[in-house]
Amino acid sequence: MEWIADYGVFLLKSVTVLVALIVFVGFVASLSQRQKGDQREGRVKIQSLNDDHEDNLDDFLASVLDPEDYKRHKKDEKKTKKALAKASKKAGKKADAEEAGRPRVFVMDFDGDIKASAVEGLRKEISTLVANKAEGDTVILRLESPGGMVHSYGLAASQLDRIKNAGVKLVVSVDAVAASGGYMMACVADEIAAAPFSVIGSIGVVAQVPNVHRLLKKNDVDVEILTAGKYKRTLTVLGENTEEGRQKFIEDLESTHDLFKAFVQEHRPNLDIEAVATGEIWYGKEAVNNGLVDRIATSDDLILEALQTSQVFRVSYEQKRTLAERLGFAAEQGVIKAFEQLWAQQSKRWF
């Protein structure tokens, strides 16, 4: 029986190594694909939220009503639909025109990372909507982002400008966070709605540059940095930084901050920009008071409101993942979840 136990241990080790190898290969494939840029074809998917809402409501009633009451409800509902269909047929083109005139609301999502990578899907979704726009259309963008690279979020904000330039109303909904580059995107909207404890603002610019020059010098390691142009390099990681270079770097940060403030002021002209462009953040209710957002509401509130009067559609850009990418994504999410759990354990004093 000992050989069976040994074989079991050997098999377990082999399976463990194989799974680790598959996950590693998938993780590398996923990272490689992201670095090269995804050139695969995808498609913009449109899903009716009205249908989903009606299905959910029907499931709810089926669960809470007595079977006989639910049966009567369905019978009454059927009669109502039949009467509406008959009236519509009688009215003919008039009814068709009324249905065609019902406003359309398109719900989109943007979950921002440091590089605003979701902009690749966002630009395709917007291109589809702009090419097929109709009078009275509205876009609700569910935006979540703590910000990131200046040029990346500048591009993302310019994509939202395309919606406005096409004459389509844009509403941005923030349930958790729209800070820094995230707020740069949000301020483009005709209306910003935020949840009560969402994090808003952080209109500022930050940069961190580590420097190991003294460590290299201590170990007799020379670093030569050759440039053409006085300010081609201001602060460096390896070389010796100068006060002149440091001041120039700060000037560049201030210049970027001025551009950020001007952009926000252009889109929200009634905002006291000097009072809010300090790099601070505010929670939703405070952000209403200082003019950063327009009202307190969650994305669920906005969608439920729209469902009462409009045709509501969810818009998403989807690409099929390869097996290696799916494995890599799963591994990546596992690592992220582990770090989140560690952070939660270390941050229990915060609610």
mmCIF file of N, CA and C in Angstrom, residues 125-207:
data_model
loop_
_atom_site.group_PDB
_atom_site.id
_atom_site.type_symbol
_atom_site.label_atom_id
_atom_site.label_comp_id
_atom_site.label_asym_id
_atom_site.label_seq_id
_atom_site.Cartn_x
_atom_site.Cartn_y
_atom_site.Cartn_z
ATOM 1 N N GLU A 125 -17.407 52.084 -28.667
ATOM 2 C CA GLU A 125 -18.807 52.241 -28.276
ATOM 3 C C GLU A 125 -19.334 53.609 -28.695
ATOM 4 N N ILE A 126 -18.524 54.634 -28.458
ATOM 5 C CA ILE A 126 -18.945 55.996 -28.803
ATOM 6 C C ILE A 126 -19.065 56.164 -30.305
ATOM 7 N N SER A 127 -18.137 55.600 -31.059
ATOM 8 C CA SER A 127 -18.216 55.695 -32.518
ATOM 9 C C SER A 127 -19.508 55.087 -33.043
ATOM 10 N N THR A 128 -19.905 53.951 -32.468
ATOM 11 C CA THR A 128 -21.147 53.301 -32.881
ATOM 12 C C THR A 128 -22.357 54.173 -32.569
ATOM 13 N N LEU A 129 -22.367 54.748 -31.366
ATOM 14 C CA LEU A 129 -23.505 55.580 -30.966
ATOM 15 C C LEU A 129 -23.587 56.854 -31.800
ATOM 16 N N VAL A 130 -22.450 57.511 -31.997
ATOM 17 C CA VAL A 130 -22.436 58.767 -32.755
ATOM 18 C C VAL A 130 -22.900 58.537 -34.193
ATOM 19 N N ALA A 131 -22.504 57.399 -34.768
ATOM 20 C CA ALA A 131 -22.887 57.095 -36.149
ATOM 21 C C ALA A 131 -24.376 56.779 -36.274
ATOM 22 N N ASN A 132 -25.020 56.425 -35.172
ATOM 23 C CA ASN A 132 -26.434 56.037 -35.213
ATOM 24 C C ASN A 132 -27.284 56.889 -34.266
ATOM 25 N N LYS A 133 -26.850 58.098 -34.002
ATOM 26 C CA LYS A 133 -27.544 58.960 -33.047
ATOM 27 C C LYS A 133 -28.920 59.357 -33.572
ATOM 28 N N ALA A 134 -29.800 59.712 -32.633
ATOM 29 C CA ALA A 134 -31.128 60.224 -32.969
ATOM 30 C C ALA A 134 -31.436 61.376 -32.021
ATOM 31 N N GLU A 135 -32.331 62.239 -32.440
ATOM 32 C CA GLU A 135 -32.686 63.375 -31.611
ATOM 33 C C GLU A 135 -33.280 62.900 -30.290
ATOM 34 N N GLY A 136 -32.813 63.494 -29.188
ATOM 35 C CA GLY A 136 -33.321 63.131 -27.871
ATOM 36 C C GLY A 136 -32.548 62.032 -27.177
ATOM 37 N N ASP A 137 -31.505 61.503 -27.811
ATOM 38 C CA ASP A 137 -30.703 60.441 -27.192
ATOM 39 C C ASP A 137 -29.949 60.964 -25.965
ATOM 40 N N THR A 138 -29.742 60.067 -25.007
ATOM 41 C CA THR A 138 -28.962 60.376 -23.802
ATOM 42 C C THR A 138 -28.009 59.221 -23.527
ATOM 43 N N VAL A 139 -26.807 59.554 -23.066
ATOM 44 C CA VAL A 139 -25.850 58.535 -22.621
ATOM 45 C C VAL A 139 -25.652 58.685 -21.122
ATOM 46 N N ILE A 140 -25.808 57.580 -20.392
ATOM 47 C CA ILE A 140 -25.440 57.529 -18.971
ATOM 48 C C ILE A 140 -24.146 56.737 -18.872
ATOM 49 N N LEU A 141 -23.080 57.394 -18.444
ATOM 50 C CA LEU A 141 -21.787 56.725 -18.286
ATOM 51 C C LEU A 141 -21.544 56.441 -16.814
ATOM 52 N N ARG A 142 -21.479 55.155 -16.467
ATOM 53 C CA ARG A 142 -21.138 54.769 -15.096
ATOM 54 C C ARG A 142 -19.615 54.774 -14.998
ATOM 55 N N LEU A 143 -19.093 55.794 -14.337
ATOM 56 C CA LEU A 143 -17.656 56.054 -14.312
ATOM 57 C C LEU A 143 -17.065 55.735 -12.955
ATOM 58 N N GLU A 144 -15.996 54.936 -12.961
ATOM 59 C CA GLU A 144 -15.252 54.642 -11.737
ATOM 60 C C GLU A 144 -13.768 54.752 -12.045
ATOM 61 N N SER A 145 -13.091 55.729 -11.448
ATOM 62 C CA SER A 145 -11.653 55.845 -11.685
ATOM 63 C C SER A 145 -10.994 56.768 -10.663
ATOM 64 N N PRO A 146 -9.842 56.341 -10.105
ATOM 65 C CA PRO A 146 -9.068 57.202 -9.212
ATOM 66 C C PRO A 146 -8.047 58.040 -9.975
ATOM 67 N N GLY A 147 -8.050 57.939 -11.321
ATOM 68 C CA GLY A 147 -7.109 58.716 -12.129
ATOM 69 C C GLY A 147 -5.892 57.923 -12.542
ATOM 70 N N GLY A 148 -4.947 58.611 -13.181
ATOM 71 C CA GLY A 148 -3.751 57.942 -13.681
ATOM 72 C C GLY A 148 -2.945 58.865 -14.572
ATOM 73 N N MET A 149 -2.434 58.351 -15.676
ATOM 74 C CA MET A 149 -1.555 59.106 -16.559
ATOM 75 C C MET A 149 -2.304 60.254 -17.239
ATOM 76 N N VAL A 150 -1.638 61.401 -17.311
ATOM 77 C CA VAL A 150 -2.262 62.606 -17.842
ATOM 78 C C VAL A 150 -2.730 62.413 -19.277
ATOM 79 N N HIS A 151 -1.834 61.936 -20.157
ATOM 80 C CA HIS A 151 -2.190 61.826 -21.569
ATOM 81 C C HIS A 151 -3.282 60.775 -21.793
ATOM 82 N N SER A 152 -3.287 59.705 -20.996
ATOM 83 C CA SER A 152 -4.288 58.658 -21.153
ATOM 84 C C SER A 152 -5.673 59.167 -20.800
ATOM 85 N N TYR A 153 -5.769 59.890 -19.683
ATOM 86 C CA TYR A 153 -7.072 60.407 -19.274
ATOM 87 C C TYR A 153 -7.486 61.623 -20.105
ATOM 88 N N GLY A 154 -6.513 62.332 -20.658
ATOM 89 C CA GLY A 154 -6.850 63.389 -21.605
ATOM 90 C C GLY A 154 -7.552 62.813 -22.822
ATOM 91 N N LEU A 155 -7.069 61.672 -23.316
ATOM 92 C CA LEU A 155 -7.707 61.007 -24.455
ATOM 93 C C LEU A 155 -9.100 60.515 -24.073
ATOM 94 N N ALA A 156 -9.228 59.934 -22.880
ATOM 95 C CA ALA A 156 -10.527 59.422 -22.438
ATOM 96 C C ALA A 156 -11.544 60.553 -22.339
ATOM 97 N N ALA A 157 -11.120 61.707 -21.801
ATOM 98 C CA ALA A 157 -12.028 62.851 -21.691
ATOM 99 C C ALA A 157 -12.425 63.363 -23.070
ATOM 100 N N SER A 158 -11.485 63.351 -24.011
ATOM 101 C CA SER A 158 -11.800 63.822 -25.363
ATOM 102 C C SER A 158 -12.795 62.901 -26.055
ATOM 103 N N GLN A 159 -12.807 61.627 -25.691
ATOM 104 C CA GLN A 159 -13.807 60.711 -26.242
ATOM 105 C C GLN A 159 -15.205 61.103 -25.777
ATOM 106 N N LEU A 160 -15.322 61.521 -24.510
ATOM 107 C CA LEU A 160 -16.621 61.952 -24.008
ATOM 108 C C LEU A 160 -17.061 63.252 -24.674
ATOM 109 N N ASP A 161 -16.092 64.095 -25.016
ATOM 110 C CA ASP A 161 -16.411 65.323 -25.754
ATOM 111 C C ASP A 161 -17.069 65.005 -27.095
ATOM 112 N N ARG A 162 -16.710 63.879 -27.687
ATOM 113 C CA ARG A 162 -17.319 63.480 -28.960
ATOM 114 C C ARG A 162 -18.828 63.287 -28.818
ATOM 115 N N ILE A 163 -19.244 62.753 -27.667
ATOM 116 C CA ILE A 163 -20.677 62.571 -27.414
ATOM 117 C C ILE A 163 -21.371 63.925 -27.393
ATOM 118 N N LYS A 164 -20.789 64.868 -26.655
ATOM 119 C CA LYS A 164 -21.371 66.211 -26.557
ATOM 120 C C LYS A 164 -21.386 66.906 -27.917
ATOM 121 N N ASN A 165 -20.298 66.785 -28.662
ATOM 122 C CA ASN A 165 -20.199 67.444 -29.961
ATOM 123 C C ASN A 165 -21.215 66.894 -30.959
ATOM 124 N N ALA A 166 -21.656 65.660 -30.728
ATOM 125 C CA ALA A 166 -22.657 65.045 -31.608
ATOM 126 C C ALA A 166 -24.075 65.457 -31.224
ATOM 127 N N GLY A 167 -24.209 66.286 -30.197
ATOM 128 C CA GLY A 167 -25.528 66.739 -29.782
ATOM 129 C C GLY A 167 -26.272 65.757 -28.910
ATOM 130 N N VAL A 168 -25.561 64.799 -28.320
ATOM 131 C CA VAL A 168 -26.175 63.798 -27.438
ATOM 132 C C VAL A 168 -25.921 64.199 -25.986
ATOM 133 N N LYS A 169 -26.959 64.165 -25.180
ATOM 134 C CA LYS A 169 -26.817 64.526 -23.768
ATOM 135 C C LYS A 169 -25.979 63.476 -23.047
ATOM 136 N N LEU A 170 -25.062 63.940 -22.204
ATOM 137 C CA LEU A 170 -24.182 63.039 -21.457
ATOM 138 C C LEU A 170 -24.378 63.230 -19.958
ATOM 139 N N VAL A 171 -24.705 62.138 -19.281
ATOM 140 C CA VAL A 171 -24.826 62.129 -17.823
ATOM 141 C C VAL A 171 -23.784 61.164 -17.279
ATOM 142 N N VAL A 172 -22.954 61.630 -16.367
ATOM 143 C CA VAL A 172 -21.961 60.768 -15.731
ATOM 144 C C VAL A 172 -22.439 60.422 -14.331
ATOM 145 N N SER A 173 -22.396 59.137 -14.023
ATOM 146 C CA SER A 173 -22.794 58.649 -12.705
ATOM 147 C C SER A 173 -21.577 58.061 -11.996
ATOM 148 N N VAL A 174 -21.332 58.532 -10.767
ATOM 149 C CA VAL A 174 -20.187 58.068 -9.978
ATOM 150 C C VAL A 174 -20.708 57.382 -8.726
ATOM 151 N N ASP A 175 -20.524 56.088 -8.646
ATOM 152 C CA ASP A 175 -20.970 55.339 -7.470
ATOM 153 C C ASP A 175 -19.873 55.220 -6.406
ATOM 154 N N ALA A 176 -18.615 55.237 -6.816
ATOM 155 C CA ALA A 176 -17.527 55.035 -5.852
ATOM 156 C C ALA A 176 -16.466 56.134 -5.921
ATOM 157 N N VAL A 177 -15.859 56.348 -7.091
ATOM 158 C CA VAL A 177 -14.770 57.329 -7.154
ATOM 159 C C VAL A 177 -14.619 57.904 -8.559
ATOM 160 N N ALA A 178 -14.443 59.230 -8.615
ATOM 161 C CA ALA A 178 -14.034 59.924 -9.841
ATOM 162 C C ALA A 178 -13.071 61.011 -9.388
ATOM 163 N N ALA A 179 -11.806 60.651 -9.309
ATOM 164 C CA ALA A 179 -10.795 61.562 -8.788
ATOM 165 C C ALA A 179 -9.700 61.782 -9.820
ATOM 166 N N SER A 180 -9.092 62.957 -9.770
ATOM 167 C CA SER A 180 -7.995 63.305 -10.667
ATOM 168 C C SER A 180 -8.418 63.100 -12.131
ATOM 169 N N GLY A 181 -7.761 62.190 -12.870
ATOM 170 C CA GLY A 181 -8.153 61.937 -14.253
ATOM 171 C C GLY A 181 -9.585 61.469 -14.375
ATOM 172 N N GLY A 182 -10.094 60.785 -13.342
ATOM 173 C CA GLY A 182 -11.493 60.366 -13.341
ATOM 174 C C GLY A 182 -12.420 61.567 -13.331
ATOM 175 N N TYR A 183 -12.051 62.602 -12.559
ATOM 176 C CA TYR A 183 -12.890 63.807 -12.559
ATOM 177 C C TYR A 183 -12.702 64.605 -13.857
ATOM 178 N N MET A 184 -11.522 64.536 -14.437
ATOM 179 C CA MET A 184 -11.321 65.181 -15.735
ATOM 180 C C MET A 184 -12.335 64.652 -16.748
ATOM 181 N N MET A 185 -12.595 63.345 -16.705
ATOM 182 C CA MET A 185 -13.604 62.760 -17.574
ATOM 183 C C MET A 185 -15.001 63.211 -17.150
ATOM 184 N N ALA A 186 -15.296 63.143 -15.858
ATOM 185 C CA ALA A 186 -16.645 63.429 -15.370
ATOM 186 C C ALA A 186 -17.088 64.851 -15.688
ATOM 187 N N CYS A 187 -16.171 65.818 -15.602
ATOM 188 C CA CYS A 187 -16.550 67.218 -15.750
ATOM 189 C C CYS A 187 -17.041 67.548 -17.157
ATOM 190 N N VAL A 188 -16.793 66.674 -18.123
ATOM 191 C CA VAL A 188 -17.253 66.893 -19.496
ATOM 192 C C VAL A 188 -18.776 66.807 -19.582
ATOM 193 N N ALA A 189 -19.400 66.087 -18.667
ATOM 194 C CA ALA A 189 -20.828 65.759 -18.754
ATOM 195 C C ALA A 189 -21.727 66.981 -18.624
ATOM 196 N N ASP A 190 -22.932 66.859 -19.170
ATOM 197 C CA ASP A 190 -23.969 67.861 -18.953
ATOM 198 C C ASP A 190 -24.449 67.820 -17.512
ATOM 199 N N GLU A 191 -24.401 66.634 -16.926
ATOM 200 C CA GLU A 191 -24.833 66.466 -15.536
ATOM 201 C C GLU A 191 -23.999 65.377 -14.885
ATOM 202 N N ILE A 192 -23.596 65.622 -13.637
ATOM 203 C CA ILE A 192 -22.847 64.627 -12.865
ATOM 204 C C ILE A 192 -23.681 64.244 -11.651
ATOM 205 N N ALA A 193 -23.939 62.953 -11.497
ATOM 206 C CA ALA A 193 -24.639 62.439 -10.319
ATOM 207 C C ALA A 193 -23.668 61.570 -9.539
ATOM 208 N N ALA A 194 -23.703 61.690 -8.216
ATOM 209 C CA ALA A 194 -22.750 60.944 -7.389
ATOM 210 C C ALA A 194 -23.456 60.326 -6.198
ATOM 211 N N ALA A 195 -23.005 59.148 -5.795
ATOM 212 C CA ALA A 195 -23.514 58.504 -4.589
ATOM 213 C C ALA A 195 -23.045 59.307 -3.367
ATOM 214 N N PRO A 196 -23.753 59.232 -2.241
ATOM 215 C CA PRO A 196 -23.444 60.073 -1.084
ATOM 216 C C PRO A 196 -22.002 59.995 -0.587
ATOM 217 N N PHE A 197 -21.401 58.801 -0.610
ATOM 218 C CA PHE A 197 -20.044 58.662 -0.103
ATOM 219 C C PHE A 197 -19.027 58.379 -1.206
ATOM 220 N N SER A 198 -19.370 58.723 -2.424
ATOM 221 C CA SER A 198 -18.390 58.595 -3.512
ATOM 222 C C SER A 198 -17.301 59.639 -3.329
ATOM 223 N N VAL A 199 -16.119 59.335 -3.852
ATOM 224 C CA VAL A 199 -14.958 60.222 -3.711
ATOM 225 C C VAL A 199 -14.801 61.045 -4.988
ATOM 226 N N ILE A 200 -14.821 62.363 -4.826
ATOM 227 C CA ILE A 200 -14.829 63.271 -5.971
ATOM 228 C C ILE A 200 -13.698 64.296 -5.840
ATOM 229 N N GLY A 201 -13.112 64.683 -6.975
ATOM 230 C CA GLY A 201 -12.165 65.802 -6.971
ATOM 231 C C GLY A 201 -10.738 65.406 -7.264
ATOM 232 N N SER A 202 -9.829 65.764 -6.348
ATOM 233 C CA SER A 202 -8.395 65.544 -6.521
ATOM 234 C C SER A 202 -7.891 66.206 -7.808
ATOM 235 N N ILE A 203 -8.267 67.491 -7.981
ATOM 236 C CA ILE A 203 -7.820 68.235 -9.156
ATOM 237 C C ILE A 203 -6.400 68.724 -8.879
ATOM 238 N N GLY A 204 -5.460 67.897 -9.181
ATOM 239 C CA GLY A 204 -4.055 68.191 -8.933
ATOM 240 C C GLY A 204 -3.183 67.263 -9.746
ATOM 241 N N VAL A 205 -1.863 67.444 -9.643
ATOM 242 C CA VAL A 205 -0.904 66.635 -10.396
ATOM 243 C C VAL A 205 0.192 66.178 -9.437
ATOM 244 N N VAL A 206 0.577 64.921 -9.539
ATOM 245 C CA VAL A 206 1.619 64.397 -8.673
ATOM 246 C C VAL A 206 2.593 63.556 -9.491
ATOM 247 N N ALA A 207 3.871 63.590 -9.092
ATOM 248 C CA ALA A 207 4.888 62.753 -9.738
ATOM 249 C C ALA A 207 5.913 62.343 -8.678
#
